[in-house]
XYZ file of C-alpha atoms in Angstrom:
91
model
C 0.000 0.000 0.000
C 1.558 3.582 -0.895
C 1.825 6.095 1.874
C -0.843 8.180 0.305
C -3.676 5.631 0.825
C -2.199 4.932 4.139
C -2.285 8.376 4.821
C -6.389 8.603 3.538
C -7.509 5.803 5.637
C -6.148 7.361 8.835
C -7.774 10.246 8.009
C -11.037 7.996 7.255
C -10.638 6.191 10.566
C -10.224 9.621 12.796
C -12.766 11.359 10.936
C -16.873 11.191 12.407
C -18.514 10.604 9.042
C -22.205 10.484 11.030
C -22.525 13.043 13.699
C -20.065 15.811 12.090
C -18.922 14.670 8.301
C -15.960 17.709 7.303
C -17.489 18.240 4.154
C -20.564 19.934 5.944
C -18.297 21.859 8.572
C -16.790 24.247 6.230
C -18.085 27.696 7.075
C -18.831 29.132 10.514
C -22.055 26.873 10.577
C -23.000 23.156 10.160
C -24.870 22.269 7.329
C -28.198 21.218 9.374
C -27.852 24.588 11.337
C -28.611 26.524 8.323
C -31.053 24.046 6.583
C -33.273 23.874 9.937
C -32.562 27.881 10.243
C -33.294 28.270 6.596
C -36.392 26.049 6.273
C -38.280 26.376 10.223
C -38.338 23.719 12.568
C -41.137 22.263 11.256
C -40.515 22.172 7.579
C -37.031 20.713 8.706
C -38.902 17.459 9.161
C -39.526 16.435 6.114
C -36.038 17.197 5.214
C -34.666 14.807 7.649
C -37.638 12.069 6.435
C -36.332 12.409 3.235
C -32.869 11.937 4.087
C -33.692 9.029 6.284
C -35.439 7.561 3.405
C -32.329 8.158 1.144
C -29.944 6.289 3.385
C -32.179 3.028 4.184
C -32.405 2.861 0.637
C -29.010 2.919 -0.734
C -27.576 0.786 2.106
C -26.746 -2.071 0.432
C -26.225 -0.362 -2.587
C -23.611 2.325 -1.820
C -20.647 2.754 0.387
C -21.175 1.330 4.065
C -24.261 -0.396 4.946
C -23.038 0.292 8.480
C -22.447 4.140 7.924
C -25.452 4.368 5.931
C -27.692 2.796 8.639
C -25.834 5.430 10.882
C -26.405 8.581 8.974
C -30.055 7.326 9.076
C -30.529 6.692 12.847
C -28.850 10.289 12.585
C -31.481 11.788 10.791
C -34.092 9.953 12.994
C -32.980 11.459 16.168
C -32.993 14.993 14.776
C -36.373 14.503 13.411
C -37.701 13.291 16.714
C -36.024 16.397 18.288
C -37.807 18.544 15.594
C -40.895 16.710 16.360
C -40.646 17.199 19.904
C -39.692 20.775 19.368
C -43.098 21.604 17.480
C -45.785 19.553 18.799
C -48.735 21.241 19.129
C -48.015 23.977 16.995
C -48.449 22.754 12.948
C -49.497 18.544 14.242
């Protein structure tokens, strides 16, 4: 194995590719931050349906079933927390 793909799997291994992937950490904000911010708590939900949805689908198809199942549960909790957020007011 050359040093360089040595050197990409360590940074694949140290790297939280569910809770806090880099490529959504680039600005000031995280990724979710401005979608929710963007979009209202409530609207938010479907956006995190649709994302759980995505990742159940592709799990055996795409990269890590593992991850994939991850990113999902992921997207569950923060949809529960949106839930839990808005009840009452649009449900």
């Amino acid at each position: 194995m050359k040093l360089q793909d040595e050197l990409y799997n360590w940074k694949q291994e140290n790297v939280d590719l569910v809770n806090h992937p880099p490529h959504y950490n680039k600005g000031k904000y995280e990724t979710i931050d401005v979608i929710v911010d963007t979009l209202g708590d409530y609207e938010a939900i479907s956006y995190c349906q649709g994302n759980c949805i995505k990742y159940l689908l592709r799990m055996w198809h795409k990269g890590s079933a593992l991850e994939n199942a991850e990113k999902c549960l992921w997207y569950l909790n923060k949809m529960i927390e949106l839930l839990k957020k808005t009840k009452g007011k649009n449900w």
